[in-house]
Coordinates of C-alpha atoms and ligand atoms in Angstrom, one line a residue:
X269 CA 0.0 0.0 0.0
X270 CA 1.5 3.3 -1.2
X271 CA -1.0 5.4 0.4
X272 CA -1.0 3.9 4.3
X273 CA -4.1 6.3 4.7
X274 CA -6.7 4.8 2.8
X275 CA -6.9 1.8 4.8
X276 CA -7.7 3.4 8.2
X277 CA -9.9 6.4 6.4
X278 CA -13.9 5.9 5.5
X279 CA -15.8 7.6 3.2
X280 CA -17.2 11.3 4.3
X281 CA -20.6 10.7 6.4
X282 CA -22.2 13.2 5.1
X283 CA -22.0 12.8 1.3
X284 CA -20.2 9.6 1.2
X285 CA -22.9 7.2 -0.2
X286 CA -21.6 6.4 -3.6
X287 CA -17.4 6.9 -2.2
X288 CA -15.6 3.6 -1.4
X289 CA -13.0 5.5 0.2
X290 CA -11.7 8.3 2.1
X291 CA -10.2 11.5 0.2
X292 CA -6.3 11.8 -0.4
X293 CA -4.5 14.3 2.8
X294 CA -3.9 16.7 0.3
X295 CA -7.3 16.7 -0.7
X296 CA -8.7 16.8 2.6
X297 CA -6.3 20.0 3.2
X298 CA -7.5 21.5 -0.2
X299 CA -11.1 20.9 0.3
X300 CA -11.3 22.1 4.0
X301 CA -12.6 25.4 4.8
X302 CA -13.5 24.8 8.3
X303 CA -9.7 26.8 9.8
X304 CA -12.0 29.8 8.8
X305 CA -15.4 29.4 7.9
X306 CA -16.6 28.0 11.8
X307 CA -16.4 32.1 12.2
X308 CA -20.0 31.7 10.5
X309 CA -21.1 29.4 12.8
X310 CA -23.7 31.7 14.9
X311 CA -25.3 32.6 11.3
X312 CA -25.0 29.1 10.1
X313 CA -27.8 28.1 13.7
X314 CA -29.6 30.9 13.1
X315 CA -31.0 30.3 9.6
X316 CA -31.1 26.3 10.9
X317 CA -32.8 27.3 13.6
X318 CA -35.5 29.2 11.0
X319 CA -35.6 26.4 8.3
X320 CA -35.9 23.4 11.0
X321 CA -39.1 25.8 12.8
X322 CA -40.4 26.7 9.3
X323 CA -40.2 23.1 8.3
X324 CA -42.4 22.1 11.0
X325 CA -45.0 24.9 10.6
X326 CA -45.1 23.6 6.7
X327 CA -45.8 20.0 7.8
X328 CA -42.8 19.1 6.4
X329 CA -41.2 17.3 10.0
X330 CA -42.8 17.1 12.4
X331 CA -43.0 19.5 15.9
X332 CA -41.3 17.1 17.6
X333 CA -37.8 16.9 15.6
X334 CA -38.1 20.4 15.3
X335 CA -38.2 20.4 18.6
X336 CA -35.1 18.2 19.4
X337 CA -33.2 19.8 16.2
X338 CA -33.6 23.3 17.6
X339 CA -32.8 22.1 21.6
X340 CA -29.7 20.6 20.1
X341 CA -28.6 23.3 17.8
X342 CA -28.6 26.0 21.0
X343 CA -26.2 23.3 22.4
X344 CA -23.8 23.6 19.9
X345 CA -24.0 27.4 20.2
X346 CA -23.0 27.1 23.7
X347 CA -20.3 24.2 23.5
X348 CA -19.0 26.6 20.3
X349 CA -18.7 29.7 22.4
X350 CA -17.7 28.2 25.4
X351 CA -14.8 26.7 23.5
X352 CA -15.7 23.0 24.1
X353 CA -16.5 22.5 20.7
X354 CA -14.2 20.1 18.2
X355 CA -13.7 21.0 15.0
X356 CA -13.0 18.2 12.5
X357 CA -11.1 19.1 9.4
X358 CA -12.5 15.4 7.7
X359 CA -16.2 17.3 8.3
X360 CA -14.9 20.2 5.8
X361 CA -16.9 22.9 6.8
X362 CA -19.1 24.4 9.3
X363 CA -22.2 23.1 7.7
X364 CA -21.3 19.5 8.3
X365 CA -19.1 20.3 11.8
X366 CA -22.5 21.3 13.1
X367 CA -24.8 18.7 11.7
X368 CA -22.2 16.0 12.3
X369 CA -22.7 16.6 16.4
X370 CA -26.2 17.6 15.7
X371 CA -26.7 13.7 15.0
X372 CA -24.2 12.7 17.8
X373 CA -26.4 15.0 20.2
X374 CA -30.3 14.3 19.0
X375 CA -29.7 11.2 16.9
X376 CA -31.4 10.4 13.5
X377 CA -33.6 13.3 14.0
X378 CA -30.8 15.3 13.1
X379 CA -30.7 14.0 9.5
X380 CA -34.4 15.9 8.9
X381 CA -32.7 19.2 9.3
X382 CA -31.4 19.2 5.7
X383 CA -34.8 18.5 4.2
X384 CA -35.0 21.0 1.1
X385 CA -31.9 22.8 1.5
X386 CA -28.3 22.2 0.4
X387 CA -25.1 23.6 1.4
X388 CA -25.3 25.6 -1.7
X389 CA -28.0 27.8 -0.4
X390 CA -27.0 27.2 3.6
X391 CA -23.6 29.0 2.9
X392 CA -25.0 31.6 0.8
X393 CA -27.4 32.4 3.9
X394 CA -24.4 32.2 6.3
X395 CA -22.2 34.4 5.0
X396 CA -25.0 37.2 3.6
X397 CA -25.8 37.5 7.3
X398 CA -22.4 37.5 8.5
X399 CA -21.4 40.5 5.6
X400 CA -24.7 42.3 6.7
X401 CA -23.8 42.3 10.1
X402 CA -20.4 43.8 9.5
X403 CA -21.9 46.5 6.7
X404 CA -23.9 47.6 10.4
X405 CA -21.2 47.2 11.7
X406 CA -18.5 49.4 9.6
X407 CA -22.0 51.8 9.1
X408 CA -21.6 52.6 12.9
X409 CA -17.8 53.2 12.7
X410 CA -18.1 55.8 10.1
X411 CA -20.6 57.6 11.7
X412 CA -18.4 57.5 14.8
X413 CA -15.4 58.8 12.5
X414 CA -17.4 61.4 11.1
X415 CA -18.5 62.9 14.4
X416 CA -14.8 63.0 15.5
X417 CA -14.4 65.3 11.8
X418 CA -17.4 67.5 12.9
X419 CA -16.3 67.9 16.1
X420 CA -12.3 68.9 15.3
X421 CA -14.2 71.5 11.9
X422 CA -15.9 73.3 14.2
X423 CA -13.1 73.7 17.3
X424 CA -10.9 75.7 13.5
X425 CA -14.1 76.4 11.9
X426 CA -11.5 79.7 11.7
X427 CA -7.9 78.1 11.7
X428 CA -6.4 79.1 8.4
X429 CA -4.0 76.9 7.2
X430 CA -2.3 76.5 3.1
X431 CA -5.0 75.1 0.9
X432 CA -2.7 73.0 -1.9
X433 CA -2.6 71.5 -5.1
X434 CA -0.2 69.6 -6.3
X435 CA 1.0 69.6 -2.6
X436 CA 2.5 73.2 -3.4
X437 CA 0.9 76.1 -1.5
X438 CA -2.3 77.5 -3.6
X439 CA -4.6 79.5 -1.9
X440 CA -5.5 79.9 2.2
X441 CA -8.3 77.4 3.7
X442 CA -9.4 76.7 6.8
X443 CA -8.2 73.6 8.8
X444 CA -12.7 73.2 9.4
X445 CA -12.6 73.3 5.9
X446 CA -10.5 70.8 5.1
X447 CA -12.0 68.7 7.9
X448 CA -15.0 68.7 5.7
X449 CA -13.5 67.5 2.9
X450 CA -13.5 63.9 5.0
X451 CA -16.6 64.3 6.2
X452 CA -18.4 64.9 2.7
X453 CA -15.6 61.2 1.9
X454 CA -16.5 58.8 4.8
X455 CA -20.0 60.0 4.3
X456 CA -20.3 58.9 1.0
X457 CA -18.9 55.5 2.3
X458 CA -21.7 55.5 5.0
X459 CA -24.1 55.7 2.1
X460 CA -22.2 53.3 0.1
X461 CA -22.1 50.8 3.4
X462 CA -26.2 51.6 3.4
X463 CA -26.7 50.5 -0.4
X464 CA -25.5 47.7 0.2
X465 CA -27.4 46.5 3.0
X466 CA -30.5 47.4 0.8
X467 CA -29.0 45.0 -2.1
X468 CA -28.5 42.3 -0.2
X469 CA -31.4 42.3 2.1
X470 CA -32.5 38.8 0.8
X471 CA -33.0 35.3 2.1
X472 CA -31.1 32.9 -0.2
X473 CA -32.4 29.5 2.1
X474 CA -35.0 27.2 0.1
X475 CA -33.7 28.1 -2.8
X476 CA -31.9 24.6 -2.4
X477 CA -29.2 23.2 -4.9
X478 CA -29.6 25.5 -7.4
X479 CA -33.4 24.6 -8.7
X480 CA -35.1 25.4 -5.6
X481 CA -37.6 22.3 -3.7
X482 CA -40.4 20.3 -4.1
X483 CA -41.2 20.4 -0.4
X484 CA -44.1 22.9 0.2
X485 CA -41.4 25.1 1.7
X486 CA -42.6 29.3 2.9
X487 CA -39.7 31.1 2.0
X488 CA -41.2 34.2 3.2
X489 CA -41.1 33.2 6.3
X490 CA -37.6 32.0 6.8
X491 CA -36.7 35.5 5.5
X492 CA -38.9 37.1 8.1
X493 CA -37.8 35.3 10.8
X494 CA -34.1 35.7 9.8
X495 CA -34.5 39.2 9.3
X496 CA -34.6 39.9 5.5
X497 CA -36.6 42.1 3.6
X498 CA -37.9 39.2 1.7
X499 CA -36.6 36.0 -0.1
X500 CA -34.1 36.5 -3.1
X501 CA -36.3 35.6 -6.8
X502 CA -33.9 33.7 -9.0
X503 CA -32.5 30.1 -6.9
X504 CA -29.8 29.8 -9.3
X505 CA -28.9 33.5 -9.1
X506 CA -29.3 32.7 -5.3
X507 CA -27.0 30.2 -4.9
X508 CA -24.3 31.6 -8.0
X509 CA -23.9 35.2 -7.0
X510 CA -21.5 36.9 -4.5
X511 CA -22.3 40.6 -5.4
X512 CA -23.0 41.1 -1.8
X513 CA -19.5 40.4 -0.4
X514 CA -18.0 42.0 -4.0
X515 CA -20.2 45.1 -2.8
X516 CA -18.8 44.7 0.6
X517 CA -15.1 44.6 -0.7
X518 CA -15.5 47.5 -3.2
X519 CA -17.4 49.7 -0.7
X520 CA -14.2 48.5 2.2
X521 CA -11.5 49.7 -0.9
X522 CA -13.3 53.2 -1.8
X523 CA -13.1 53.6 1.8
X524 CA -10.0 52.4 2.5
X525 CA -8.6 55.0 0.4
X526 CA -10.0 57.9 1.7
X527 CA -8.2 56.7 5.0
X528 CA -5.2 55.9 3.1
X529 CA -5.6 59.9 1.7
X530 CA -6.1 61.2 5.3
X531 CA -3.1 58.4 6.7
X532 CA -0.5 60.5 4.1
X533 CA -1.7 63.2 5.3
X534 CA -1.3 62.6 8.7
X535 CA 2.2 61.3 8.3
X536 CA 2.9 64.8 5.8
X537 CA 1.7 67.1 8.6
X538 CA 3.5 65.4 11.9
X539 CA 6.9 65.7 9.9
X540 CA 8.6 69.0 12.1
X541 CA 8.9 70.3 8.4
X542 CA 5.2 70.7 8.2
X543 CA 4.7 70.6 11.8
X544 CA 1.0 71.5 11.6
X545 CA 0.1 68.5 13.8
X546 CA 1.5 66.7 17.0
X547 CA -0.3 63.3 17.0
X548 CA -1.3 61.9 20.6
X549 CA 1.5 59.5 22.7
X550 CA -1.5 57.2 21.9
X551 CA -1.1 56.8 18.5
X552 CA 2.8 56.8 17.8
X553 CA 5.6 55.6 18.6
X554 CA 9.4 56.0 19.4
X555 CA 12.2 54.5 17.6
X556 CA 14.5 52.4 19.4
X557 CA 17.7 54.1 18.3
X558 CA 17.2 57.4 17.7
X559 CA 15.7 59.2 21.0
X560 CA 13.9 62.6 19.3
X561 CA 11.3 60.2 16.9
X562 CA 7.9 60.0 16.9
X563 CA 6.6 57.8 14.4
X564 CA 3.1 57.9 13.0
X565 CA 3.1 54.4 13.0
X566 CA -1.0 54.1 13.1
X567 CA -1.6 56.3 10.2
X568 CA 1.3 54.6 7.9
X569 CA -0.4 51.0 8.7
X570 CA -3.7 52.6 7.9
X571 CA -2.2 53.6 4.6
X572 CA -0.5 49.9 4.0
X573 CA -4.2 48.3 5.2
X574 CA -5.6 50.2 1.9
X575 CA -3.1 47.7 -0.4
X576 CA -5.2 44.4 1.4
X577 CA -8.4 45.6 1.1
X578 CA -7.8 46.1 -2.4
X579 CA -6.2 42.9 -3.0
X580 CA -9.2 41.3 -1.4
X581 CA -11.7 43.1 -4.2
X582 CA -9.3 41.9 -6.8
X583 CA -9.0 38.5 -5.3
X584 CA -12.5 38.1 -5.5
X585 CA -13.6 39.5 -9.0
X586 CA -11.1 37.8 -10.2
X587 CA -12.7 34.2 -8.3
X588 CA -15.8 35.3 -9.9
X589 CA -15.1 36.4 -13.6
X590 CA -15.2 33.0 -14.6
X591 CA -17.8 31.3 -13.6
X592 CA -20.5 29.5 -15.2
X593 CA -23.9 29.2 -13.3
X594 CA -24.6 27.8 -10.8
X595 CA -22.3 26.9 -7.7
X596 CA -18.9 26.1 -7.9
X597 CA -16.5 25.2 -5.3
X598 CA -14.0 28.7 -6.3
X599 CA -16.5 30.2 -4.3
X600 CA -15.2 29.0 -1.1
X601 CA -12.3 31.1 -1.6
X602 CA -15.4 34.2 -0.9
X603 CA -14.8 33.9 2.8
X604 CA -11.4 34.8 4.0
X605 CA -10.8 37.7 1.5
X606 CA -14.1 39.3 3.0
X607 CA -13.0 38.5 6.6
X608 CA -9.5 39.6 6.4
X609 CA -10.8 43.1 4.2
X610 CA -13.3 43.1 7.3
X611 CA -10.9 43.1 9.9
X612 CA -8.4 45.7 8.3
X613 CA -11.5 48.3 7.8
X614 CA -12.5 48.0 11.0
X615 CA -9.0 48.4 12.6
X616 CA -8.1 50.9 10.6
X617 CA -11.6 53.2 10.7
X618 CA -11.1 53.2 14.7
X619 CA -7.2 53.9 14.8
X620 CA -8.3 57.0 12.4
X621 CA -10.8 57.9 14.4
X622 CA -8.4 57.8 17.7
X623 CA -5.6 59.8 16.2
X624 CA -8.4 62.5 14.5
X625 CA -9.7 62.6 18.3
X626 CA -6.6 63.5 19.6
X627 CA -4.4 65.0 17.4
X628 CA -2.9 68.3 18.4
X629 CA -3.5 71.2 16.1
X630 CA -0.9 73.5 16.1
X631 CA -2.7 76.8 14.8
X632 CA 0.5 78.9 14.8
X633 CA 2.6 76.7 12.3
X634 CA -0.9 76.2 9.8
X635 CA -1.5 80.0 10.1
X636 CA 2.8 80.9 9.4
X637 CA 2.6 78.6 6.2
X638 CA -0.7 79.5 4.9
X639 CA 0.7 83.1 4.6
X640 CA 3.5 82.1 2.4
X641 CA 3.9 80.9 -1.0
X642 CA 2.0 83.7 -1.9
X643 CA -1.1 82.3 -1.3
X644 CA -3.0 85.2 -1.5
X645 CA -2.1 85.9 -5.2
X646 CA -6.0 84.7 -6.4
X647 CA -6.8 87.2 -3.9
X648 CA -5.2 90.1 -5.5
X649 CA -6.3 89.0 -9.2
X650 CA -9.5 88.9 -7.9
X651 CA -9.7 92.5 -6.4
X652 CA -8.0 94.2 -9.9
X653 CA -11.2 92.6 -11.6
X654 CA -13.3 94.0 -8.8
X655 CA -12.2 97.1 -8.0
X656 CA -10.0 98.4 -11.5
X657 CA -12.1 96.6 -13.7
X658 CA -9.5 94.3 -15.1
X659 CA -10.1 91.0 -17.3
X660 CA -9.5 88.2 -15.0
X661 CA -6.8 87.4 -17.5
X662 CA -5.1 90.7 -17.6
X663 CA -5.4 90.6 -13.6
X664 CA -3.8 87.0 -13.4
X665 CA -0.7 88.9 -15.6
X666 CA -0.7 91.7 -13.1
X667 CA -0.5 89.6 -10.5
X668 CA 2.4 87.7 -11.6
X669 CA 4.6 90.1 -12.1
X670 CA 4.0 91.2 -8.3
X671 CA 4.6 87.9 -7.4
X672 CA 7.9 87.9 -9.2
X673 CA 8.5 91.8 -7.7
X674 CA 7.9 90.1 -4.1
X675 CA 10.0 87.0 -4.5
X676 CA 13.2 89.3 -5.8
X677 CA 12.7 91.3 -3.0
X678 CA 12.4 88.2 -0.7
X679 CA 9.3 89.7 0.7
X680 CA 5.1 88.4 1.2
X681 CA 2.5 90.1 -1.8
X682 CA 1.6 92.1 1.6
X683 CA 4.6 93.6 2.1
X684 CA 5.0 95.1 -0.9
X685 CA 4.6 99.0 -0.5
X686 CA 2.0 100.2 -2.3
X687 CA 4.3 102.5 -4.6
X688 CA 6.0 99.1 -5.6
X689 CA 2.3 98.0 -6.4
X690 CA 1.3 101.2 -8.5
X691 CA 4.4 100.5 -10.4
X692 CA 3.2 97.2 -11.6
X693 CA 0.0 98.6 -12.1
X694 CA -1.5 102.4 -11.5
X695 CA -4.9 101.5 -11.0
X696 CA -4.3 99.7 -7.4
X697 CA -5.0 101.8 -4.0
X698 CA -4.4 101.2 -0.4
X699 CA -7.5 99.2 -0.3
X700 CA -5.9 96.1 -1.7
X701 CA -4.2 95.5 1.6
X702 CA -7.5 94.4 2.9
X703 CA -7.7 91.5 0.8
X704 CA -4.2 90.2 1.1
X705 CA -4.1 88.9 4.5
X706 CA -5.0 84.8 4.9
X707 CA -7.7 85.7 7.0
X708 CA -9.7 88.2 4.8
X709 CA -8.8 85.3 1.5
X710 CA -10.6 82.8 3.4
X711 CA -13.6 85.1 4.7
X712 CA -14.4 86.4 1.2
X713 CA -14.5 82.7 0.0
X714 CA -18.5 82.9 0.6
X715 CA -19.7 81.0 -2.3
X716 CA -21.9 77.4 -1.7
X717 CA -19.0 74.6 -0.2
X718 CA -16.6 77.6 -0.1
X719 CA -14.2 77.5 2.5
X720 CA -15.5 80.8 4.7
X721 CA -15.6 80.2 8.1
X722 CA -19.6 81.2 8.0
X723 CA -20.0 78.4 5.2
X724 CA -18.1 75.5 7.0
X725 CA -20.3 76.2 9.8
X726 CA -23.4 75.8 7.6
X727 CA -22.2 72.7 6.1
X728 CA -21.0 71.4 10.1
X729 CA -24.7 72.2 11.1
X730 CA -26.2 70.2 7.8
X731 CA -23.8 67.1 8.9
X732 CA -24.9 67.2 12.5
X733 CA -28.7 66.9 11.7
X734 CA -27.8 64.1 9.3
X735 CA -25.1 62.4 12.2
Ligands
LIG1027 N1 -17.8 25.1 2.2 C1 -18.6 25.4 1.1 C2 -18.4 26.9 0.6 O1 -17.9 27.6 1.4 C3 -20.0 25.2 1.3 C4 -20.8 24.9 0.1 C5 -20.4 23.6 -0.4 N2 -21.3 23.1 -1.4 C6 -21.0 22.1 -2.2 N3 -21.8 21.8 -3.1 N4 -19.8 21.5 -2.1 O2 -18.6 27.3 -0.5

């Protein structure tokens, strides 16, 4: 005997009725998914729990197995979470881990349970309820994060700080402002995290195999009792689709990089070049040889936890893209990209929302840069269309040649005297001193979304009716 296994090893007891023997090790290893799929094993009673008690209502077994089936699957529950529970790798999955002790427990009773279901539909249920749990989840960590953004854009509804593009200095902003900018970002994930609840708020069990049943099954009210909206339309779409967890991994990447934006930026702004933050003790550390560090370790893993979350979307379209209908066994490789993508969103939503929290903002340093780069150049453009009548175009040419005046005499747009200004252009008074200062830029930036202190406080007012 070449393989010494297949002597000692019997045929699976679940679906081993037509096997004469035992699978190879390296099939068992292959097949398995139980190392990570017993973390659906709450969801996986729950919807038992609703078939078995909608099976009996039906007629279909009787009051008494339910009975016994439901008795011993809030056994299992408690061995499982009490940690008495043994897993067996030769049961595969969860599915069969559970039935396999629900027979040891209740006897053949047990064996009604899978009346007019199939793993096929079983798993689908399991982990729709396990991605819909998390989407509430990740729903309530955004609106957490978000209230830490309102909170810090009120406290500078006033701080001005550089506004930039192409990360060069372009024109004064408040720090509320730019606050804002995340809040308008992780609220568009909240509604992302929202849609996809509503897509997915479907009962997949009954719809069986692929074909759905025979049985005089009430699919409506498995749904109800599990709470879904209603039961999904189409058993071989059922049992063939994984949009929700796809939706669940594409909604985790668009968020992941926002916080993977707001992570650089984090890291850019505690460098003592920018200096325009000082991030908690909390949330940094030292180095271990060189004393003076702080390192903003949080925000750079937050910004590596973006390139997982987007391999997981990958890894799953790319499981998916070649599928034919209905159920294939690829789709056991669903499970650990979502949990894993799960996981790092999670961590990585709640170390943001510390460090926002408690992040020092250091006014002085965001006020000192915003002033420089001649930031206020727009500002000046702006106020030779106003007030001398200028084309905008004509202004912006002004304007650059006092730019270039300023910078050979080392010297701010405001510091210019206003002699050096009339010789640029005749036209310009005393009054355009009032518009060169960061503070008056920002305050005349009063259009919808602009970034006047008055306007971030309407759009921080909006937020917190919606929070
Ligand atoms: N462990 C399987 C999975 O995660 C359960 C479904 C198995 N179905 C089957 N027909 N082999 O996809």
């Amino acid at each position: 005997m070449t393989d010494g296994n297949s002597e000692t090893k019997s045929s699976n007891q679940m679906w081993g009725g037509r096997f004469a023997s035992g699978p190879d090790a390296i099939m068992e290893e292959i097949n398995a998914s139980i190392g990570f799929d017993k973390k659906l094993y709450a969801q996986d009673i729950r919807g038992s729990i609703a078939h078995a008690t909608m099976l009996a209502h039906q007629g279909i077994i009787s009051a008494e197995d339910k009975d016994k089936i439901v008795h011993g699957l809030n056994t299992i529950l408690s061995e499982i979470e009490s940690g008495q529970f043994e897993f067996s790798r030769r049961l595969e999955d969860i599915h069969m881990n559970i039935e396999a002790r629900l027979a040891t427990l209740i006897g053949p009773s047990a064996g009604r349970l899978h009346t007019a279901r199939s793993r096929n539909d079983q798993v689908a249920l399991d982990f729709r309820l396990w991605v819909k749990e998390e989407l509430q989840k990740t729903e309530k960590a955004l609106t957490a994060l978000i209230a830490a953004f309102l909170d810090r854009a009120e406290e500078h509804a006033d701080t001005v700080m550089p506004g930039f593009t192409h990360l060069q200095t372009a024109q004064p902003v408040t720090f509320g402002h730019h606050c804002m900018a995340y809040v308008e970002m992780f609220g568009r994930d909240r509604s992302r995290v929202r849609h996809a609840i509503e897509h997915m708020d479907e009962s997949p069990i009954g719809a069986a195999a692929l074909a759905g049943t025979g049985f005089p099954i009430d699919r409506h009210m498995t749904a109800k009792a599990l709470g879904f909206a209603g039961p999904t339309r189409n058993s071989i779409d059922t049992v063939s689709d994984r949009d929700f967890a796809l939706e669940f991994l594409s909604m985790a990447s668009i968020a992941a990089t926002h916080l993977s934006r707001l992570a650089e930026e984090i890291v850019i702004w505690s460098t003592p070049q920018f200096g325009f933050i000082r991030l908690s003790d909390a949330f940094s550390t030292g180095s271990s040889i060189m004393p003076q560090k702080k390192n903003p370790d949080a925000a750079e893993l937050v910004r590596a936890k973006t390139g997982r979350i987007n391999g997981s979307l990958i890894a799953l379209l790319t499981v998916m893209k070649g599928l034919p209908l209905a159920y294939s066994k690829d789709m056991q490789e669903d499970k650990e990209q979502v949990f894993d993508a799960a996981e790092s969103l999670e961590l990585a939503i709640a170390a943001m929302t510390g460090m926002v929290r408690d992040m020092t903002v250091r006014t002085d340093r965001m006020k000192a840069a915003a002033g420089s780069g001649y930031s206020t150049a727009t500002d000046l453009a702006d106020w030779l269309v106003r007030e001398a009548g200028l084309p905008f175009r004509d202004a912006h040419h002004v304007t650059g040649r006092a730019v270039a005046l300023a910078e050979q005499k080392a010297c701010d747009l405001a510091d210019l005297s206003l002699a050096d200004l009339r010789s640029i252009h005749p036209d310009i008074t005393e009054k355009v001193f009032d518009v060169l200062t960061v503070e008056a830029s920002v305050a005349s930036r009063t259009s919808f979304g602009g970034t006047a202190p008055n306007e971030v406080r309407k759009q921080i007012a909006w937020w917190r009716a919606r929070n």
